[in-house]
Amino acid sequence: MTVQQRIETIRQRIRAALEQAGRKDEVTLVAVGKTHPPEVLLQAYRAGIRHFGENYLQEALAKQHALAHLDITWHFIGPIQANKTRAIASRFHWVHSVDRLKIARRLSEQRPDYLPPLNVCLQVNISGEDSKSGIYPEELPGLVEAVSALPRLKLRGLMAIPAPCEDLQTQREPFRRLRELLEKFADLGLDTLSMGMSADLEAAILEGATVVRVGSALFGPRRP
Ligand SMILES: *Cc1c(COP(=O)(O)O)cnc(C)c1O
């Protein structure tokens, strides 16, 4: 299958899930390009994809350079080291993986004046696994309050990567918990639930995902 055919398959899955959920709104498809070269991303762009997600800064910068002439919205979705915040703050439109105040402060301080505030989501450890990044739900209210006060960030919502599982009903549970967490902050106008990947996007959309981040189902398995 070509990238274009895979994109069409993903779009059909998204449409079917929206219909099943009875939703009239739309879902943003972020194409996750980790390990795949810029030529492959370009094929996705030609098939209409405008949102691209990257996990590793150096890899992302190289692709941004190669694709600089295109109208792309770049999403940073990987773990953030403090010494990478300056580049992330100036090269991306969105950051989905903020889970510490220290990182949020640095992104706000380092967001260049000539750009609009950086869109951010807070990553939540929704399955409670020690190994995964993300803030624990109990600590979320404090982080939401502190991040929404930072002048150069625009807090948009929440992101999570639940533990993988096969069955649709089980997949839905952590996504439902993330939606319920977001609803607690309704008065702040947060509008983004970044959840759902290749294997569980239907479950995420049924629970209200507004952004899905899809890698392997679009570009094939990760390259070594
Ligand atoms: C790799 C990755 C994805 C995409 O995962 P697939 O299972 O390949 O669709 C989404 N979000 C994050 C944070 C990732 O690291």
mmCIF file of C-alpha atoms and ligand atoms in Angstrom:
data_model
loop_
_atom_site.group_PDB
_atom_site.id
_atom_site.type_symbol
_atom_site.label_atom_id
_atom_site.label_comp_id
_atom_site.label_asym_id
_atom_site.label_seq_id
_atom_site.Cartn_x
_atom_site.Cartn_y
_atom_site.Cartn_z
ATOM 1 C CA MET A 1 0.000 0.000 0.000
ATOM 2 C CA THR A 2 1.175 3.531 -0.713
ATOM 3 C CA VAL A 3 1.238 6.240 1.941
ATOM 4 C CA GLN A 4 -1.688 7.842 0.129
ATOM 5 C CA GLN A 5 -3.760 4.643 0.382
ATOM 6 C CA ARG A 6 -2.905 4.275 4.047
ATOM 7 C CA ILE A 7 -3.982 7.846 4.700
ATOM 8 C CA GLU A 8 -7.300 7.155 3.019
ATOM 9 C CA THR A 9 -7.760 4.082 5.230
ATOM 10 C CA ILE A 10 -7.042 6.145 8.371
ATOM 11 C CA ARG A 11 -9.457 8.841 7.253
ATOM 12 C CA GLN A 12 -12.145 6.196 6.788
ATOM 13 C CA ARG A 13 -11.477 4.816 10.265
ATOM 14 C CA ILE A 14 -11.753 8.335 11.710
ATOM 15 C CA ARG A 15 -15.000 9.035 9.831
ATOM 16 C CA ALA A 16 -16.525 5.735 10.917
ATOM 17 C CA ALA A 17 -15.624 6.335 14.577
ATOM 18 C CA LEU A 18 -17.013 9.896 14.492
ATOM 19 C CA GLU A 19 -20.211 8.554 13.012
ATOM 20 C CA GLN A 20 -20.454 5.776 15.600
ATOM 21 C CA ALA A 21 -19.939 8.383 18.337
ATOM 22 C CA GLY A 22 -22.627 10.590 16.807
ATOM 23 C CA ARG A 23 -20.132 13.440 16.645
ATOM 24 C CA LYS A 24 -20.492 16.268 14.157
ATOM 25 C CA ASP A 25 -17.090 17.842 14.843
ATOM 26 C CA GLU A 26 -13.733 16.910 13.351
ATOM 27 C CA VAL A 27 -10.560 15.192 14.451
ATOM 28 C CA THR A 28 -7.113 16.484 13.558
ATOM 29 C CA LEU A 29 -4.858 13.786 12.174
ATOM 30 C CA VAL A 30 -1.243 14.301 13.264
ATOM 31 C CA ALA A 31 1.100 12.125 11.200
ATOM 32 C CA VAL A 32 3.899 10.847 13.428
ATOM 33 C CA GLY A 33 7.043 10.583 11.346
ATOM 34 C CA LYS A 34 9.629 9.257 13.782
ATOM 35 C CA THR A 35 12.360 7.231 12.021
ATOM 36 C CA HIS A 36 10.898 8.027 8.589
ATOM 37 C CA PRO A 37 12.792 10.320 6.198
ATOM 38 C CA PRO A 38 11.467 13.635 4.846
ATOM 39 C CA GLU A 39 10.646 12.099 1.436
ATOM 40 C CA VAL A 40 8.069 9.873 3.107
ATOM 41 C CA LEU A 41 6.562 12.828 4.976
ATOM 42 C CA LEU A 42 6.398 14.670 1.672
ATOM 43 C CA GLN A 43 4.211 11.900 0.240
ATOM 44 C CA ALA A 44 1.822 12.384 3.141
ATOM 45 C CA TYR A 45 1.866 16.142 2.587
ATOM 46 C CA ARG A 46 0.963 15.625 -1.062
ATOM 47 C CA ALA A 47 -1.966 13.500 0.077
ATOM 48 C CA GLY A 48 -3.223 16.427 2.143
ATOM 49 C CA ILE A 49 -1.637 15.951 5.591
ATOM 50 C CA ARG A 50 -0.679 19.289 7.177
ATOM 51 C CA HIS A 51 0.035 18.270 10.794
ATOM 52 C CA PHE A 52 3.223 16.352 11.572
ATOM 53 C CA GLY A 53 4.411 15.039 14.936
ATOM 54 C CA GLU A 54 7.989 14.279 15.957
ATOM 55 C CA ASN A 55 9.527 12.770 19.103
ATOM 56 C CA TYR A 56 13.226 13.539 18.745
ATOM 57 C CA LEU A 57 14.454 17.080 18.371
ATOM 58 C CA GLN A 58 17.502 16.534 16.162
ATOM 59 C CA GLU A 59 15.552 14.322 13.794
ATOM 60 C CA ALA A 60 12.717 16.846 13.697
ATOM 61 C CA LEU A 61 15.004 19.795 12.941
ATOM 62 C CA ALA A 62 16.515 17.968 9.982
ATOM 63 C CA LYS A 63 13.072 17.235 8.550
ATOM 64 C CA GLN A 64 11.860 20.774 9.164
ATOM 65 C CA HIS A 65 14.867 22.014 7.249
ATOM 66 C CA ALA A 66 14.192 19.651 4.339
ATOM 67 C CA LEU A 67 10.478 20.576 4.239
ATOM 68 C CA ALA A 68 10.823 24.272 5.101
ATOM 69 C CA HIS A 69 9.018 25.403 1.935
ATOM 70 C CA LEU A 70 5.790 23.606 2.929
ATOM 71 C CA ASP A 71 2.878 24.841 4.995
ATOM 72 C CA ILE A 72 3.209 22.422 7.927
ATOM 73 C CA THR A 73 2.041 22.618 11.537
ATOM 74 C CA TRP A 74 4.714 20.891 13.654
ATOM 75 C CA HIS A 75 3.842 19.060 16.869
ATOM 76 C CA PHE A 76 6.468 17.997 19.403
ATOM 77 C CA ILE A 77 5.233 14.819 21.112
ATOM 78 C CA GLY A 78 8.322 13.270 22.739
ATOM 79 C CA PRO A 79 9.982 13.504 26.150
ATOM 80 C CA ILE A 80 11.469 16.979 26.725
ATOM 81 C CA GLN A 81 14.915 17.520 28.208
ATOM 82 C CA ALA A 82 15.522 20.938 29.725
ATOM 83 C CA ASN A 83 18.437 21.650 27.380
ATOM 84 C CA LYS A 84 16.143 21.200 24.348
ATOM 85 C CA THR A 85 13.425 23.675 25.282
ATOM 86 C CA ARG A 86 14.859 26.662 23.410
ATOM 87 C CA ALA A 87 14.790 24.891 20.066
ATOM 88 C CA ILE A 88 11.395 23.332 20.760
ATOM 89 C CA ALA A 89 9.944 26.719 21.753
ATOM 90 C CA SER A 90 11.061 28.325 18.514
ATOM 91 C CA ARG A 91 10.517 25.522 15.972
ATOM 92 C CA PHE A 92 7.151 24.019 16.865
ATOM 93 C CA HIS A 93 3.532 25.159 16.839
ATOM 94 C CA TRP A 94 2.387 22.644 19.438
ATOM 95 C CA VAL A 95 3.951 20.665 22.282
ATOM 96 C CA HIS A 96 1.877 17.718 23.562
ATOM 97 C CA SER A 97 4.263 16.294 26.148
ATOM 98 C CA VAL A 98 4.613 18.924 28.883
ATOM 99 C CA ASP A 99 4.519 17.211 32.274
ATOM 100 C CA ARG A 100 6.620 19.442 34.565
ATOM 101 C CA LEU A 101 6.371 23.091 35.525
ATOM 102 C CA LYS A 102 10.096 23.618 35.035
ATOM 103 C CA ILE A 103 9.785 22.643 31.370
ATOM 104 C CA ALA A 104 6.658 24.754 30.888
ATOM 105 C CA ARG A 105 8.389 27.814 32.369
ATOM 106 C CA ARG A 106 11.371 27.415 30.096
ATOM 107 C CA LEU A 107 9.160 27.001 27.012
ATOM 108 C CA SER A 108 7.271 30.164 27.939
ATOM 109 C CA GLU A 109 10.445 32.179 28.601
ATOM 110 C CA GLN A 110 12.073 30.952 25.407
ATOM 111 C CA ARG A 111 9.113 31.300 23.033
ATOM 112 C CA PRO A 112 10.245 34.020 20.596
ATOM 113 C CA ASP A 113 8.319 37.311 20.698
ATOM 114 C CA TYR A 114 7.643 37.263 16.969
ATOM 115 C CA LEU A 115 5.618 34.046 17.273
ATOM 116 C CA PRO A 116 2.149 33.597 18.808
ATOM 117 C CA PRO A 117 1.972 31.779 22.160
ATOM 118 C CA LEU A 118 2.984 28.112 21.942
ATOM 119 C CA ASN A 119 0.060 25.669 22.066
ATOM 120 C CA VAL A 120 0.604 23.083 24.784
ATOM 121 C CA CYS A 121 -1.052 19.971 26.130
ATOM 122 C CA LEU A 122 -0.186 18.441 29.479
ATOM 123 C CA GLN A 123 0.728 14.777 29.313
ATOM 124 C CA VAL A 124 -1.085 12.703 31.911
ATOM 125 C CA ASN A 125 0.027 9.289 33.154
ATOM 126 C CA ILE A 126 -3.446 7.881 32.797
ATOM 127 C CA SER A 127 -2.654 4.158 33.204
ATOM 128 C CA GLY A 128 -0.558 4.684 36.332
ATOM 129 C CA GLU A 129 2.561 2.958 35.083
ATOM 130 C CA ASP A 130 5.807 4.108 36.637
ATOM 131 C CA SER A 131 7.719 3.710 33.400
ATOM 132 C CA LYS A 132 5.597 6.120 31.358
ATOM 133 C CA SER A 133 6.033 9.856 31.338
ATOM 134 C CA GLY A 134 3.219 12.148 32.306
ATOM 135 C CA ILE A 135 1.925 13.805 35.436
ATOM 136 C CA TYR A 136 -0.325 11.845 37.777
ATOM 137 C CA PRO A 137 -3.972 12.890 37.713
ATOM 138 C CA GLU A 138 -3.838 13.987 41.379
ATOM 139 C CA GLU A 139 -1.131 16.520 40.562
ATOM 140 C CA LEU A 140 -2.824 17.847 37.454
ATOM 141 C CA PRO A 141 -4.890 20.728 38.939
ATOM 142 C CA GLY A 142 -1.770 22.452 40.296
ATOM 143 C CA LEU A 143 0.069 22.128 37.002
ATOM 144 C CA VAL A 144 -2.956 23.352 35.015
ATOM 145 C CA GLU A 145 -3.202 26.443 37.184
ATOM 146 C CA ALA A 146 0.507 27.240 36.954
ATOM 147 C CA VAL A 147 0.783 26.609 33.206
ATOM 148 C CA SER A 148 -2.300 28.631 32.326
ATOM 149 C CA ALA A 149 -0.654 31.638 33.994
ATOM 150 C CA LEU A 150 2.446 31.489 31.772
ATOM 151 C CA PRO A 151 2.298 34.363 29.283
ATOM 152 C CA ARG A 152 3.870 32.756 26.212
ATOM 153 C CA LEU A 153 2.023 29.443 26.389
ATOM 154 C CA LYS A 154 -1.542 28.721 25.394
ATOM 155 C CA LEU A 155 -2.777 25.745 27.372
ATOM 156 C CA ARG A 156 -5.012 23.756 25.008
ATOM 157 C CA GLY A 157 -5.705 20.460 26.762
ATOM 158 C CA LEU A 158 -4.449 17.033 27.753
ATOM 159 C CA MET A 159 -2.518 14.202 26.134
ATOM 160 C CA ALA A 160 -2.050 10.563 27.143
ATOM 161 C CA ILE A 161 -0.527 7.325 25.898
ATOM 162 C CA PRO A 162 -2.376 4.536 27.736
ATOM 163 C CA ALA A 163 -0.933 1.058 28.155
ATOM 164 C CA PRO A 164 -1.646 -0.927 24.972
ATOM 165 C CA CYS A 165 -4.493 -3.424 25.019
ATOM 166 C CA GLU A 166 -6.511 -5.224 22.386
ATOM 167 C CA ASP A 167 -10.118 -4.935 23.245
ATOM 168 C CA LEU A 168 -12.143 -1.823 22.400
ATOM 169 C CA GLN A 169 -14.013 -1.558 25.705
ATOM 170 C CA THR A 170 -10.798 -1.849 27.731
ATOM 171 C CA GLN A 171 -9.089 0.672 25.438
ATOM 172 C CA ARG A 172 -11.875 3.176 26.094
ATOM 173 C CA GLU A 173 -11.455 3.293 29.878
ATOM 174 C CA PRO A 174 -8.267 5.403 30.142
ATOM 175 C CA PHE A 175 -9.499 7.678 27.346
ATOM 176 C CA ARG A 176 -12.720 8.213 29.254
ATOM 177 C CA ARG A 177 -10.738 9.114 32.379
ATOM 178 C CA LEU A 178 -8.712 11.660 30.380
ATOM 179 C CA ARG A 179 -11.906 13.229 29.022
ATOM 180 C CA GLU A 180 -13.364 13.443 32.518
ATOM 181 C CA LEU A 181 -10.179 15.145 33.725
ATOM 182 C CA LEU A 182 -10.429 17.704 30.938
ATOM 183 C CA GLU A 183 -14.051 18.398 31.811
ATOM 184 C CA LYS A 184 -12.929 19.530 35.278
ATOM 185 C CA PHE A 185 -11.184 22.451 33.642
ATOM 186 C CA ALA A 186 -14.103 23.476 31.427
ATOM 187 C CA ASP A 187 -13.992 27.047 32.731
ATOM 188 C CA LEU A 188 -10.496 27.481 31.277
ATOM 189 C CA GLY A 189 -11.724 26.865 27.727
ATOM 190 C CA LEU A 190 -9.440 23.890 27.052
ATOM 191 C CA ASP A 191 -10.467 22.351 23.737
ATOM 192 C CA THR A 192 -7.980 19.567 23.002
ATOM 193 C CA LEU A 193 -7.843 15.876 23.844
ATOM 194 C CA SER A 194 -4.746 14.456 22.165
ATOM 195 C CA MET A 195 -5.297 10.709 22.412
ATOM 196 C CA GLY A 196 -5.409 7.694 20.131
ATOM 197 C CA MET A 197 -2.699 6.122 17.972
ATOM 198 C CA SER A 198 -2.649 3.511 15.190
ATOM 199 C CA ALA A 199 -4.050 0.698 17.332
ATOM 200 C CA ASP A 200 -6.642 2.541 19.413
ATOM 201 C CA LEU A 201 -7.848 5.620 17.548
ATOM 202 C CA GLU A 202 -11.442 4.350 17.383
ATOM 203 C CA ALA A 203 -11.616 3.997 21.178
ATOM 204 C CA ALA A 204 -10.121 7.471 21.589
ATOM 205 C CA ILE A 205 -12.553 9.085 19.145
ATOM 206 C CA LEU A 206 -15.513 7.378 20.836
ATOM 207 C CA GLU A 207 -14.334 9.039 24.066
ATOM 208 C CA GLY A 208 -13.920 12.475 22.505
ATOM 209 C CA ALA A 209 -10.398 12.715 21.049
ATOM 210 C CA THR A 210 -9.930 15.914 19.051
ATOM 211 C CA VAL A 211 -6.400 14.998 17.911
ATOM 212 C CA VAL A 212 -5.111 11.536 17.026
ATOM 213 C CA ARG A 213 -1.390 10.881 16.575
ATOM 214 C CA VAL A 214 -0.829 8.143 14.015
ATOM 215 C CA GLY A 215 2.541 6.699 13.007
ATOM 216 C CA SER A 216 2.849 3.065 11.959
ATOM 217 C CA ALA A 217 -0.584 2.805 10.331
ATOM 218 C CA LEU A 218 0.449 5.660 8.002
ATOM 219 C CA PHE A 219 4.147 5.115 7.416
ATOM 220 C CA GLY A 220 4.610 1.412 8.189
ATOM 221 C CA PRO A 221 6.745 -0.003 11.000
ATOM 222 C CA ARG A 222 9.477 2.132 12.534
ATOM 223 C CA ARG A 223 12.771 2.003 10.708
ATOM 224 C CA PRO A 224 15.892 0.924 12.628
HETATM 225 C C1 LIG B 1 5.105 6.899 18.096
HETATM 226 C C2 LIG B 1 4.074 7.734 18.738
HETATM 227 C C3 LIG B 1 2.772 7.812 18.238
HETATM 228 C C4 LIG B 1 2.310 6.983 17.044
HETATM 229 O O1 LIG B 1 2.281 5.645 17.409
HETATM 230 P P1 LIG B 1 1.772 4.511 16.350
HETATM 231 O O2 LIG B 1 1.396 3.393 17.228
HETATM 232 O O3 LIG B 1 2.934 4.244 15.481
HETATM 233 O O4 LIG B 1 0.621 5.098 15.622
HETATM 234 C C5 LIG B 1 1.875 8.651 18.863
HETATM 235 N N1 LIG B 1 2.214 9.388 19.936
HETATM 236 C C6 LIG B 1 3.449 9.335 20.463
HETATM 237 C C7 LIG B 1 3.767 10.174 21.645
HETATM 238 C C8 LIG B 1 4.415 8.509 19.886
HETATM 239 O O5 LIG B 1 5.638 8.461 20.431
#
